[in-house]
Short mmCIF file of C-alpha atoms in Angstrom, two decimals:
data_model
loop_
_atom_site.label_atom_id
_atom_site.label_comp_id
_atom_site.label_asym_id
_atom_site.label_seq_id
_atom_site.Cartn_x
_atom_site.Cartn_y
_atom_site.Cartn_z
CA MET W 1 -41.55 17.33 9.95
CA ARG W 2 -42.20 15.62 6.59
CA ILE W 3 -39.22 13.67 5.29
CA SER W 4 -39.97 14.87 1.78
CA ASP W 5 -39.23 18.44 2.97
CA ILE W 6 -35.72 17.46 4.15
CA THR W 7 -32.96 17.95 1.56
CA PRO W 8 -29.83 15.77 1.60
CA TYR W 9 -26.61 17.77 1.24
CA PRO W 10 -25.62 17.20 -2.42
CA LYS W 11 -21.86 17.29 -1.72
CA ASN W 12 -21.86 14.87 1.19
CA ALA W 13 -18.53 13.06 0.75
CA ARG W 14 -19.37 10.13 3.02
CA ASN W 15 -20.92 7.05 1.43
CA ASN W 16 -23.44 5.68 3.93
CA ALA W 17 -25.25 3.19 1.70
CA LYS W 18 -24.01 0.04 3.48
CA ALA W 19 -24.90 1.44 6.90
CA VAL W 20 -28.51 2.38 6.08
CA PRO W 21 -30.09 -1.11 6.49
CA LYS W 22 -28.28 -1.63 9.82
CA VAL W 23 -29.37 1.75 11.15
CA ALA W 24 -32.92 0.99 10.00
CA GLU W 25 -32.81 -2.25 12.05
CA SER W 26 -31.60 -0.27 15.06
CA ILE W 27 -34.43 2.26 14.71
CA ARG W 28 -36.97 -0.55 14.27
CA GLU W 29 -35.74 -2.22 17.47
CA PHE W 30 -34.93 0.76 19.70
CA GLY W 31 -36.69 3.72 18.12
CA LEU W 32 -35.10 6.88 16.69
CA ARG W 33 -32.73 7.86 19.49
CA GLY W 34 -30.38 10.30 17.76
CA THR W 35 -31.19 13.67 16.23
CA ILE W 36 -30.97 15.09 12.73
CA GLY W 37 -29.36 18.47 12.14
CA LEU W 38 -30.64 20.83 9.45
CA GLU W 39 -29.22 24.18 8.35
CA SER W 40 -32.41 26.12 9.20
CA ARG W 41 -36.21 25.98 8.96
CA GLU W 42 -36.09 27.99 5.75
CA ASN W 43 -33.29 25.85 4.27
CA PRO W 44 -33.74 22.29 5.63
CA VAL W 45 -30.53 20.85 4.18
CA ILE W 46 -29.01 18.06 6.24
CA VAL W 47 -25.92 18.97 8.30
CA PHE W 48 -25.73 15.67 10.19
CA GLY W 49 -27.93 12.59 10.21
CA HIS W 50 -27.95 11.59 6.53
CA THR W 51 -27.95 7.90 7.44
CA ARG W 52 -30.80 8.29 9.94
CA VAL W 53 -32.94 10.07 7.35
CA GLU W 54 -32.31 7.37 4.73
CA ALA W 55 -33.00 4.65 7.32
CA CYS W 56 -36.34 6.28 8.20
CA LYS W 57 -37.23 6.34 4.50
CA LEU W 58 -36.33 2.65 4.24
CA LEU W 59 -38.70 1.91 7.15
CA GLY W 60 -41.48 3.70 5.26
CA TRP W 61 -41.69 6.71 7.55
CA GLY W 62 -43.24 9.85 6.13
CA GLU W 63 -42.43 12.15 9.03
CA ILE W 64 -39.79 12.66 11.71
CA PRO W 65 -40.83 13.95 15.16
CA ASP W 66 -39.96 17.62 15.69
CA SER W 67 -38.18 16.66 18.91
CA LYS W 68 -35.63 14.78 16.78
CA ILE W 69 -34.83 17.78 14.58
CA GLU W 70 -32.12 20.33 15.40
CA PHE W 71 -31.42 23.51 13.49
CA CYS W 72 -27.94 24.94 13.03
CA ASP W 73 -28.98 28.49 12.19
CA ASP W 74 -26.73 29.84 14.95
CA LEU W 75 -23.71 28.86 12.81
CA THR W 76 -22.29 30.72 9.82
CA PRO W 77 -22.37 28.98 6.40
CA GLU W 78 -18.63 28.33 6.71
CA GLN W 79 -19.04 26.85 10.21
CA ILE W 80 -21.83 24.61 8.95
CA LYS W 81 -19.63 23.30 6.15
CA ALA W 82 -16.75 22.70 8.57
CA PHE W 83 -19.01 21.04 11.16
CA ARG W 84 -20.53 18.75 8.52
CA ILE W 85 -17.04 17.47 7.61
CA ALA W 86 -15.86 17.26 11.23
CA ASP W 87 -18.98 15.37 12.34
CA ASN W 88 -18.42 12.75 9.65
CA LYS W 89 -14.68 12.50 10.16
CA THR W 90 -14.51 12.25 13.94
CA GLY W 91 -16.58 9.07 13.80
CA ASP W 92 -13.78 7.44 11.80
CA ILE W 93 -11.15 8.19 14.43
CA ALA W 94 -12.61 6.17 17.30
CA THR W 95 -11.51 2.53 17.58
CA TYR W 96 -12.74 -0.52 19.50
CA ASN W 97 -11.18 -2.89 21.98
CA LYS W 98 -12.26 -5.86 19.86
CA SER W 99 -11.97 -8.44 22.63
CA MET W 100 -14.11 -6.36 24.97
CA LEU W 101 -16.67 -5.66 22.22
CA ARG W 102 -16.87 -9.36 21.34
CA GLU W 103 -17.54 -10.30 24.97
CA GLU W 104 -20.22 -7.59 25.29
CA VAL W 105 -21.97 -8.81 22.16
CA ARG W 106 -21.80 -12.47 23.22
CA SER W 107 -23.27 -11.61 26.64
CA LEU W 108 -26.50 -10.47 24.95
CA LYS W 109 -28.73 -13.55 24.94
CA ASP W 110 -31.93 -11.98 23.59
CA PHE W 111 -30.54 -9.98 20.67
CA ASP W 112 -29.20 -11.10 17.32
CA MET W 113 -26.54 -8.41 16.94
CA SER W 114 -25.70 -9.52 13.40
CA ARG W 115 -28.80 -7.51 12.41
CA PHE W 116 -26.79 -4.41 13.30
CA GLY W 117 -23.58 -5.48 11.54
CA LEU W 118 -21.96 -7.28 14.51
CA ASP W 119 -21.29 -10.98 14.03
CA PHE W 120 -18.49 -12.71 15.89
CA LYS W 121 -19.66 -16.24 15.19
CA SER W 122 -16.99 -18.45 13.71
CA LYS W 123 -17.52 -19.10 10.03
CA HIS W 124 -16.79 -22.48 8.50
CA LEU W 125 -13.87 -22.44 6.12
CA PRO W 126 -12.97 -25.30 3.77
CA TYR W 127 -10.05 -27.48 4.84
CA GLY W 128 -6.74 -25.78 4.06
CA ALA W 129 -8.23 -22.30 3.58
CA GLU W 130 -6.27 -20.78 6.45
CA ARG W 131 -3.02 -22.24 5.10
CA LEU W 132 -3.79 -20.69 1.69
CA LYS W 133 -4.27 -17.30 3.32
CA THR W 134 -0.85 -17.68 4.95
CA ASP W 135 0.68 -18.75 1.64
CA ARG W 136 -0.62 -15.59 -0.01
CA ALA W 137 0.60 -13.41 2.84
CA TYR W 138 4.16 -14.65 2.22
CA ASN W 139 3.68 -14.91 -1.57
CA LEU W 140 4.33 -18.65 -1.41
CA ASP W 141 1.69 -19.01 -4.11
CA ILE W 142 4.00 -17.26 -6.60
CA VAL W 143 7.50 -18.10 -5.27
CA SER W 144 8.29 -21.04 -2.99
CA ARG W 145 11.25 -23.19 -1.98
CA ALA W 146 10.92 -25.08 -5.27
CA ASP W 147 11.77 -21.86 -7.15
CA CYS W 148 14.99 -21.27 -5.18
CA GLY W 149 18.52 -22.48 -5.87
CA GLU W 150 20.97 -24.07 -3.46
CA ASP W 151 21.73 -20.62 -2.05
CA GLY W 152 18.10 -20.28 -0.98
CA PHE W 153 17.26 -17.43 -3.37
CA PRO W 154 15.11 -17.40 -6.52
CA ALA W 155 17.24 -16.98 -9.63
CA ILE W 156 16.79 -14.00 -11.95
CA PRO W 157 17.65 -14.62 -15.64
CA PRO W 158 20.41 -12.51 -17.27
CA CYS W 159 19.35 -9.53 -19.36
CA ASP W 160 20.80 -6.98 -21.74
CA ALA W 161 19.04 -3.68 -21.02
CA ALA W 162 20.05 -0.04 -21.40
CA PRO W 163 16.93 2.17 -21.24
CA ASP W 164 17.10 5.82 -22.27
CA GLU W 165 15.63 6.92 -18.93
CA LEU W 166 14.93 5.57 -15.47
CA GLN W 167 11.62 6.48 -13.86
CA GLY W 168 10.74 6.00 -10.20
CA PHE W 169 7.99 3.51 -9.36
CA ASN W 170 6.10 6.32 -7.65
CA TYR W 171 5.27 7.64 -11.17
CA ALA W 172 4.31 4.25 -12.61
CA LYS W 173 0.54 4.35 -12.10
CA SER W 174 0.09 7.90 -13.35
CA THR W 175 2.24 7.49 -16.48
CA PRO W 176 0.38 6.42 -19.64
CA GLY W 177 1.60 3.17 -21.19
CA ALA W 178 2.88 4.87 -24.35
CA ASP W 179 5.08 7.17 -22.24
CA LYS W 180 6.82 4.21 -20.59
CA ARG W 181 8.51 3.12 -23.81
CA GLY W 182 12.24 3.63 -23.71
CA LYS W 183 12.18 3.84 -19.90
CA GLY W 184 13.14 1.51 -17.10
CA CYS W 185 11.31 1.55 -13.76
CA HIS W 186 13.53 1.88 -10.69
CA PHE W 187 12.88 1.56 -6.95
CA PHE W 188 15.55 3.90 -5.61
CA ILE W 189 12.90 5.61 -3.47
CA ASP W 190 11.70 5.21 0.11
CA ASP W 191 10.53 1.67 0.83
CA TYR W 192 7.03 2.73 1.93
CA GLN W 193 6.34 3.93 -1.61
CA PHE W 194 6.71 0.45 -3.08
CA GLU W 195 5.95 -1.99 -0.24
CA ARG W 196 2.65 -2.60 -2.09
CA VAL W 197 4.41 -4.50 -4.90
CA TRP W 198 5.21 -7.16 -2.29
CA THR W 199 1.80 -7.20 -0.59
CA GLN W 200 -0.14 -7.19 -3.89
CA PRO W 201 2.26 -8.44 -6.59
CA GLU W 202 -0.37 -9.45 -9.15
CA LYS W 203 -1.95 -6.00 -9.05
CA TYR W 204 1.15 -4.26 -10.43
CA LEU W 205 2.11 -6.63 -13.27
CA ARG W 206 0.15 -4.69 -15.89
CA CYS W 207 1.40 -1.36 -14.52
CA LEU W 208 5.05 -2.47 -14.88
CA SER W 209 4.69 -4.31 -18.18
CA GLY W 210 4.78 -1.11 -20.25
CA TYR W 211 8.42 -0.39 -19.37
CA ASP W 212 11.35 -1.60 -21.45
CA CYS W 213 12.77 -3.07 -18.24
CA VAL W 214 12.07 -3.13 -14.50
CA LEU W 215 14.73 -3.02 -11.79
CA THR W 216 14.19 -5.30 -8.81
CA PRO W 217 12.92 -3.47 -5.70
CA ASP W 218 15.62 -1.81 -3.63
CA PHE W 219 14.35 -2.95 -0.23
CA SER W 220 16.65 -1.28 2.29
CA LEU W 221 19.64 -3.05 3.84
CA TYR W 222 20.39 -0.66 6.67
CA MET W 223 23.61 -1.26 8.56
CA ASP W 224 21.79 -1.48 11.90
CA MET W 225 19.33 -4.12 10.65
CA PRO W 226 19.85 -7.66 11.96
CA ASP W 227 21.33 -9.97 9.32
CA ALA W 228 18.07 -11.93 9.19
CA MET W 229 16.11 -8.80 8.28
CA GLN W 230 18.64 -7.84 5.61
CA ARG W 231 18.43 -11.36 4.19
CA TRP W 232 14.59 -11.15 4.17
CA ASN W 233 14.66 -7.89 2.22
CA ARG W 234 17.14 -9.35 -0.26
CA TYR W 235 14.91 -12.41 -0.63
CA ARG W 236 11.85 -10.25 -1.32
CA SER W 237 13.71 -8.34 -4.01
CA ALA W 238 14.86 -11.55 -5.71
CA ALA W 239 11.44 -13.21 -5.37
CA LEU W 240 9.65 -10.33 -7.09
CA GLY W 241 12.32 -10.17 -9.80
CA SER W 242 11.92 -13.89 -10.47
CA TYR W 243 8.12 -13.58 -10.53
CA TRP W 244 8.22 -10.63 -12.92
CA ALA W 245 10.64 -12.41 -15.26
CA ARG W 246 8.38 -15.49 -15.37
CA ASN W 247 5.54 -13.16 -16.38
CA GLY W 248 7.41 -11.72 -19.33
CA LEU W 249 9.05 -8.57 -17.89
CA VAL W 250 12.68 -7.73 -18.63
CA VAL W 251 14.17 -7.65 -15.14
CA VAL W 252 17.40 -5.91 -14.15
CA PRO W 253 18.76 -7.08 -10.77
CA THR W 254 19.41 -4.23 -8.34
CA LEU W 255 22.64 -4.53 -6.36
CA SER W 256 22.51 -3.53 -2.70
CA TRP W 257 24.59 -4.48 0.31
CA ALA W 258 25.50 -3.39 3.83
CA GLN W 259 28.39 -4.51 6.05
CA PRO W 260 30.74 -7.26 4.75
CA SER W 261 28.68 -9.99 6.45
CA SER W 262 25.88 -9.18 3.98
CA TYR W 263 28.11 -10.38 1.12
CA ALA W 264 27.20 -13.90 2.20
CA PHE W 265 23.74 -13.45 0.66
CA CYS W 266 23.29 -10.07 -1.05
CA PHE W 267 24.55 -11.24 -4.46
CA ASP W 268 22.82 -14.65 -4.42
CA GLY W 269 20.37 -15.34 -7.24
CA ILE W 270 21.84 -12.55 -9.42
CA PRO W 271 23.18 -13.80 -12.79
CA LYS W 272 26.79 -13.37 -13.90
CA HIS W 273 27.76 -11.45 -17.06
CA SER W 274 24.44 -9.56 -17.09
CA THR W 275 23.17 -6.02 -16.85
CA VAL W 276 22.74 -4.97 -13.22
CA ALA W 277 21.76 -1.71 -11.55
CA THR W 278 22.82 0.21 -8.47
CA SER W 279 22.56 3.68 -6.96
CA THR W 280 24.87 6.20 -5.30
CA VAL W 281 22.04 8.34 -3.90
CA GLY W 282 22.96 9.43 -0.37
CA VAL W 283 26.56 8.29 -0.74
CA ALA W 284 28.40 11.16 -2.45
CA ARG W 285 28.72 13.44 0.62
CA ASP W 286 29.37 10.80 3.27
CA LYS W 287 32.92 9.39 3.40
CA GLU W 288 31.93 6.39 5.54
CA ALA W 289 29.04 5.57 3.21
CA GLN W 290 31.39 5.91 0.24
CA ALA W 291 33.81 3.41 1.79
CA VAL W 292 30.98 0.90 2.31
CA TRP W 293 29.74 1.49 -1.25
CA PHE W 294 33.23 1.06 -2.80
CA ASP W 295 33.78 -2.14 -0.80
CA GLY W 296 30.47 -3.67 -1.84
CA MET W 297 30.78 -2.63 -5.48
CA ARG W 298 34.24 -4.18 -5.71
CA GLU W 299 32.81 -7.42 -4.30
CA ALA W 300 29.92 -7.32 -6.80
CA ILE W 301 32.27 -6.81 -9.76
CA LYS W 302 34.47 -9.67 -8.53
CA ARG W 303 31.60 -12.13 -8.01
CA LEU W 304 29.20 -11.23 -10.83
CA GLU W 305 31.48 -9.82 -13.57
CA PRO W 306 28.56 -7.74 -14.92
CA SER W 307 28.53 -6.75 -18.58
CA ARG W 308 26.83 -3.44 -17.84
CA VAL W 309 25.97 -1.36 -14.79
CA LEU W 310 23.03 1.05 -14.80
CA LEU W 311 24.24 3.68 -12.35
CA TYR W 312 21.52 5.86 -10.84
CA GLY W 313 23.02 8.95 -9.23
CA LYS W 314 26.34 10.68 -9.23
CA ASN W 315 29.46 8.89 -10.44
CA ILE W 316 31.67 9.01 -7.33
CA GLY W 317 34.85 7.90 -9.06
CA PHE W 318 34.63 4.13 -8.78
CA ASP W 319 36.75 2.18 -11.28
CA PHE W 320 34.39 -0.28 -13.00
CA GLY W 321 37.24 -1.68 -15.09
CA GLY W 322 36.10 -2.95 -18.49
CA CYS W 323 32.42 -3.01 -17.50
CA GLU W 324 30.15 -0.66 -19.47
CA VAL W 325 28.49 1.97 -17.26
CA VAL W 326 25.31 3.84 -18.19
CA GLU W 327 24.73 6.82 -15.89
CA TYR W 328 21.34 8.31 -14.99
CA LYS W 329 20.79 11.54 -13.08
CA ALA W 330 18.93 11.11 -9.81
CA GLY W 331 15.73 12.95 -9.00
CA GLY W 332 12.57 12.63 -11.03
CA PHE W 333 13.14 10.41 -14.06
CA HIS W 334 16.07 11.82 -15.95
CA GLY W 335 17.93 10.19 -18.81
CA ARG W 336 21.54 9.28 -19.21
#
């Protein structure tokens, strides 16, 4: 069958461009071993085998043997569409035992498998490159021991912020810059929705810079977490807050705590006589949680003497004394 008579499916969602040269090398070495599926003889639109067809074109072929062509005219149009998607997707699900694959490849003495996209040879890296990769993984390139105080935490400068609204970080990328004015960005959402600000901090600087202020990430301090894990999450929150402040953002420290032993570190690095933020989400209907919240908030007031508290969620009757309290409704990004 002439390749020029075969029509690629115009809505093929899979991008095969990078694979085509490797498949071409495989066909050159081993011949065309797989088949190509077309809708029918009358309508030779590709169902599966897009990469094989493109690889054959790259090799300069003008025809494909009839024995390598299958027709799917026993399927309905809807089944063809579903099969086309399933055939592409199922290939993504399979995984490799990398150690076993590496040994198999290395056992082949007469083949350069890098031609087919498999290269397990060690690559020379400049001295110190691996250490730099580790530094970036722990964000030591933006916050290190030198940036921390005697308590071991990076300091966050005091601020005086009282935004009209608080908006969850999960809306930050989709909100135009002009619509962020007058708003603060909070992280009183599930951790998985903002873990990326830790793994890729530089990427989100521009996204956050449009807000009047940004609250430090509320990485969870669950009661059943080991103290070391709670301390790590508190450190990450402070480190990002310090980094953002050094890059020109107005940063409001978020207060969070767990059992009393967490008081030994959960307020470190947070400035006194400043605006701070906290949340009562998930506390209002749980008496035990309320007791923990009241205890920790009393400790925060005592240690930090904040000038203002941005309270996200229901006011559960805590006496903040002479401290100004600005309340924000939880859910979505509601104002005061």
